[in-house]
Amino acid sequence: MANDISLNPSRDDFAALLDESLGGRDFMEGQVVHGKVVAIEKDFAIVDVGLKTEGRVPLKEFTAPGEERPPLKAGDTVEVFLERVENAMGEAVISREKARREEAWTRLEEVYAKNEPVMGVIVGRVKGGFTVDLGGASAFLPGSQVDIRPVRDVGPLMGKEQPFAILKMDRPRGNIVVSRRAILEEARAEQRTELVSQLQEGEVREGVVKNITDYGA
């Protein structure tokens, strides 16, 4: 009498058993997956992403600017980036921070394709410019792209959400270059166009002398 289960399963049989053990879900390393918070332990969230093991994510990766601890509790559904199905400790290696980065890159690529501005915050100084947080993805703001004119003190601009133009994106290398100057130049051009359209010959308007030269003011 033939047995339902072979004592020497083939590779296909093993793959089928493995797929069944994972609940039939297609878990791929390097992707963003949904998980469920099963517990909060000290500074970590224990997240079940449907595997036989769970992953640990630092709470700081869920914390928004200005928050001490995220409003996270057991039972919440979160999106995390699956780096490895299992490490040497038998745990899934997952990251909320990398999930946010992947989400941000997808959103920014759509914005870049439409040539639209994106909101960001200048968060630090680096060689040759500044670092801008674009809601999960970091971008480089060259010093020459901060303003139309040279800025001596960038302090008032840091930590303030404002629009930027994306000049360049390279996802494989993780590089994004943005410009605040481009936004200001576009706004100034629009204002100039509007002003010129309103001017009429013979009209008297007040102005401010910007410079005195040999040939006039």
Short mmCIF file of C-alpha atoms in Angstrom, two decimals:
data_model
loop_
_atom_site.label_atom_id
_atom_site.label_comp_id
_atom_site.label_asym_id
_atom_site.label_seq_id
_atom_site.Cartn_x
_atom_site.Cartn_y
_atom_site.Cartn_z
CA MET A 1 0.00 0.00 0.00
CA ALA A 2 1.43 3.38 -0.99
CA ASN A 3 2.08 5.93 1.73
CA ASP A 4 0.61 9.43 1.45
CA ILE A 5 3.91 10.95 2.59
CA SER A 6 7.14 9.74 1.06
CA LEU A 7 9.96 8.83 3.41
CA ASN A 8 12.38 10.42 0.93
CA PRO A 9 10.72 13.61 -0.28
CA SER A 10 12.00 15.18 -3.48
CA ARG A 11 13.20 18.76 -3.78
CA ASP A 12 9.77 19.77 -5.11
CA ASP A 13 8.09 18.07 -2.15
CA PHE A 14 10.38 19.94 0.25
CA ALA A 15 9.65 23.26 -1.45
CA ALA A 16 5.92 22.58 -1.17
CA LEU A 17 6.25 21.76 2.53
CA LEU A 18 8.30 24.92 3.10
CA ASP A 19 5.73 27.03 1.26
CA GLU A 20 2.98 25.49 3.37
CA SER A 21 4.89 26.15 6.58
CA LEU A 22 5.10 29.83 5.63
CA GLY A 23 1.35 29.98 5.14
CA GLY A 24 1.61 30.07 1.34
CA ARG A 25 2.83 33.67 1.42
CA ASP A 26 5.60 34.83 -0.88
CA PHE A 27 8.16 36.30 1.46
CA MET A 28 11.11 37.81 -0.35
CA GLU A 29 14.18 39.32 1.25
CA GLY A 30 14.64 42.92 0.20
CA GLN A 31 10.94 43.80 0.18
CA VAL A 32 8.54 45.79 2.32
CA VAL A 33 6.06 43.48 4.08
CA HIS A 34 3.19 43.89 6.52
CA GLY A 35 3.70 42.77 10.10
CA LYS A 36 1.82 42.71 13.37
CA VAL A 37 3.18 44.05 16.64
CA VAL A 38 2.89 41.21 19.16
CA ALA A 39 4.66 42.87 22.09
CA ILE A 40 6.59 45.93 23.26
CA GLU A 41 9.72 45.03 25.24
CA LYS A 42 11.73 47.92 26.65
CA ASP A 43 13.10 49.77 23.61
CA PHE A 44 12.02 47.22 21.01
CA ALA A 45 8.84 46.24 19.18
CA ILE A 46 8.42 42.51 18.54
CA VAL A 47 6.88 42.15 15.08
CA ASP A 48 5.41 39.01 13.50
CA VAL A 49 5.55 39.12 9.69
CA GLY A 50 4.01 35.69 9.22
CA LEU A 51 7.18 33.63 9.55
CA LYS A 52 7.92 30.95 12.11
CA THR A 53 10.11 33.50 13.90
CA GLU A 54 9.60 37.12 14.87
CA GLY A 55 11.76 40.19 14.40
CA ARG A 56 12.83 42.96 16.75
CA VAL A 57 12.72 46.61 15.68
CA PRO A 58 14.03 49.50 17.83
CA LEU A 59 11.18 51.78 18.88
CA LYS A 60 13.21 54.80 17.75
CA GLU A 61 12.64 53.68 14.15
CA PHE A 62 8.90 54.25 14.66
CA THR A 63 9.38 57.56 16.48
CA ALA A 64 8.44 60.75 14.65
CA PRO A 65 10.38 64.01 15.21
CA GLY A 66 9.42 65.52 18.56
CA GLU A 67 8.15 62.24 20.01
CA GLU A 68 9.88 60.43 22.86
CA ARG A 69 8.15 57.11 22.16
CA PRO A 70 5.85 56.14 19.28
CA PRO A 71 2.12 55.55 19.93
CA LEU A 72 2.67 51.86 19.21
CA LYS A 73 0.92 48.94 20.92
CA ALA A 74 0.44 45.22 20.56
CA GLY A 75 -1.95 44.38 17.75
CA ASP A 76 -0.94 47.30 15.51
CA THR A 77 -0.16 46.55 11.87
CA VAL A 78 3.08 48.04 10.56
CA GLU A 79 5.14 47.93 7.37
CA VAL A 80 8.75 46.79 7.72
CA PHE A 81 11.60 45.96 5.37
CA LEU A 82 12.57 42.28 5.38
CA GLU A 83 16.37 42.12 5.21
CA ARG A 84 16.79 38.44 6.10
CA VAL A 85 14.28 35.68 6.79
CA GLU A 86 16.43 34.35 9.61
CA ASN A 87 19.72 35.30 11.27
CA ALA A 88 22.09 33.24 13.42
CA MET A 89 19.77 33.76 16.41
CA GLY A 90 16.79 32.41 14.48
CA GLU A 91 15.11 35.82 14.24
CA ALA A 92 13.83 37.65 11.19
CA VAL A 93 15.93 40.73 10.41
CA ILE A 94 13.50 43.59 9.77
CA SER A 95 13.65 47.38 9.73
CA ARG A 96 11.01 50.09 9.87
CA GLU A 97 13.55 52.75 8.91
CA LYS A 98 14.41 50.98 5.65
CA ALA A 99 10.71 50.49 4.92
CA ARG A 100 10.18 54.23 5.26
CA ARG A 101 13.13 54.79 2.93
CA GLU A 102 11.68 52.46 0.30
CA GLU A 103 8.27 54.14 0.58
CA ALA A 104 9.90 57.56 0.29
CA TRP A 105 11.93 56.59 -2.80
CA THR A 106 8.82 55.29 -4.57
CA ARG A 107 6.93 58.50 -3.76
CA LEU A 108 9.84 60.73 -4.78
CA GLU A 109 10.32 58.96 -8.10
CA GLU A 110 6.69 59.76 -8.95
CA VAL A 111 7.21 63.40 -7.95
CA TYR A 112 10.44 63.61 -9.95
CA ALA A 113 8.74 62.18 -13.05
CA LYS A 114 6.08 64.89 -12.82
CA ASN A 115 8.70 67.62 -12.22
CA GLU A 116 6.90 68.69 -9.05
CA PRO A 117 8.42 70.16 -5.86
CA VAL A 118 8.78 68.07 -2.72
CA MET A 119 8.61 69.11 0.93
CA GLY A 120 11.71 68.56 3.02
CA VAL A 121 13.68 69.71 6.06
CA ILE A 122 17.33 70.76 6.22
CA VAL A 123 18.67 68.62 9.07
CA GLY A 124 22.46 68.89 8.97
CA ARG A 125 25.65 70.18 7.39
CA VAL A 126 27.97 68.11 5.21
CA LYS A 127 30.97 68.91 3.05
CA GLY A 128 29.88 71.21 0.25
CA GLY A 129 26.30 71.64 1.43
CA PHE A 130 23.55 70.25 3.61
CA THR A 131 21.50 67.12 4.27
CA VAL A 132 17.76 67.31 3.64
CA ASP A 133 15.21 64.84 5.01
CA LEU A 134 12.51 64.21 2.39
CA GLY A 135 10.20 62.24 4.64
CA GLY A 136 12.34 59.13 5.00
CA ALA A 137 14.94 59.60 2.27
CA SER A 138 18.06 61.75 2.62
CA ALA A 139 19.06 64.22 -0.07
CA PHE A 140 22.05 66.45 -0.71
CA LEU A 141 21.53 70.22 -0.97
CA PRO A 142 24.64 71.87 -2.51
CA GLY A 143 25.63 75.13 -0.90
CA SER A 144 25.12 76.94 -4.22
CA GLN A 145 21.49 75.74 -4.32
CA VAL A 146 20.38 77.12 -0.94
CA ASP A 147 19.32 80.55 -2.15
CA ILE A 148 19.45 82.95 -5.09
CA ARG A 149 22.08 84.98 -3.27
CA PRO A 150 24.83 83.68 -0.95
CA VAL A 151 23.50 82.99 2.55
CA ARG A 152 25.82 83.64 5.47
CA ASP A 153 23.63 82.09 8.15
CA VAL A 154 21.57 79.03 7.23
CA GLY A 155 20.48 78.53 10.84
CA PRO A 156 16.97 80.03 10.38
CA LEU A 157 16.35 77.65 7.46
CA MET A 158 17.28 74.47 9.30
CA GLY A 159 14.54 72.35 10.86
CA LYS A 160 11.88 74.18 8.83
CA GLU A 161 9.72 72.29 6.34
CA GLN A 162 9.94 73.93 2.93
CA PRO A 163 9.72 73.02 -0.78
CA PHE A 164 12.65 71.75 -2.82
CA ALA A 165 13.14 70.84 -6.47
CA ILE A 166 14.67 67.44 -7.21
CA LEU A 167 17.58 67.92 -9.62
CA LYS A 168 18.84 64.34 -9.76
CA MET A 169 17.91 60.86 -8.49
CA ASP A 170 19.98 57.66 -8.58
CA ARG A 171 18.21 54.89 -6.67
CA PRO A 172 20.88 52.17 -7.10
CA ARG A 173 23.45 54.51 -5.50
CA GLY A 174 20.97 56.07 -3.10
CA ASN A 175 21.73 59.62 -4.26
CA ILE A 176 19.27 62.50 -4.42
CA VAL A 177 20.26 66.11 -5.18
CA VAL A 178 17.80 68.91 -4.44
CA SER A 179 17.62 72.67 -4.85
CA ARG A 180 15.90 75.37 -2.86
CA ARG A 181 17.23 78.02 -5.22
CA ALA A 182 15.26 76.60 -8.16
CA ILE A 183 12.02 77.02 -6.20
CA LEU A 184 12.86 80.64 -5.36
CA GLU A 185 13.84 81.45 -8.95
CA GLU A 186 10.59 80.01 -10.27
CA ALA A 187 8.57 82.01 -7.75
CA ARG A 188 10.45 85.20 -8.66
CA ALA A 189 9.89 84.61 -12.38
CA GLU A 190 6.16 84.17 -11.80
CA GLN A 191 6.02 87.38 -9.76
CA ARG A 192 7.91 89.26 -12.47
CA THR A 193 5.58 87.98 -15.17
CA GLU A 194 2.55 88.99 -13.14
CA LEU A 195 3.98 92.46 -12.48
CA VAL A 196 4.84 93.10 -16.12
CA SER A 197 1.35 92.08 -17.19
CA GLN A 198 -0.10 94.71 -14.84
CA LEU A 199 2.13 97.62 -15.91
CA GLN A 200 0.64 100.19 -18.25
CA GLU A 201 2.36 102.88 -20.29
CA GLY A 202 2.25 106.26 -18.54
CA GLU A 203 1.47 104.72 -15.16
CA VAL A 204 3.25 106.16 -12.11
CA ARG A 205 4.62 103.68 -9.58
CA GLU A 206 6.93 103.90 -6.57
CA GLY A 207 10.25 102.09 -6.72
CA VAL A 208 13.40 101.55 -4.69
CA VAL A 209 16.86 102.57 -6.00
CA LYS A 210 18.98 99.43 -5.91
CA ASN A 211 22.23 100.84 -7.32
CA ILE A 212 23.88 104.02 -8.69
CA THR A 213 26.10 103.78 -11.78
CA ASP A 214 27.82 106.22 -14.17
CA TYR A 215 24.99 105.86 -16.65
CA GLY A 216 22.11 106.18 -14.18
CA ALA A 217 20.21 104.62 -11.32
#
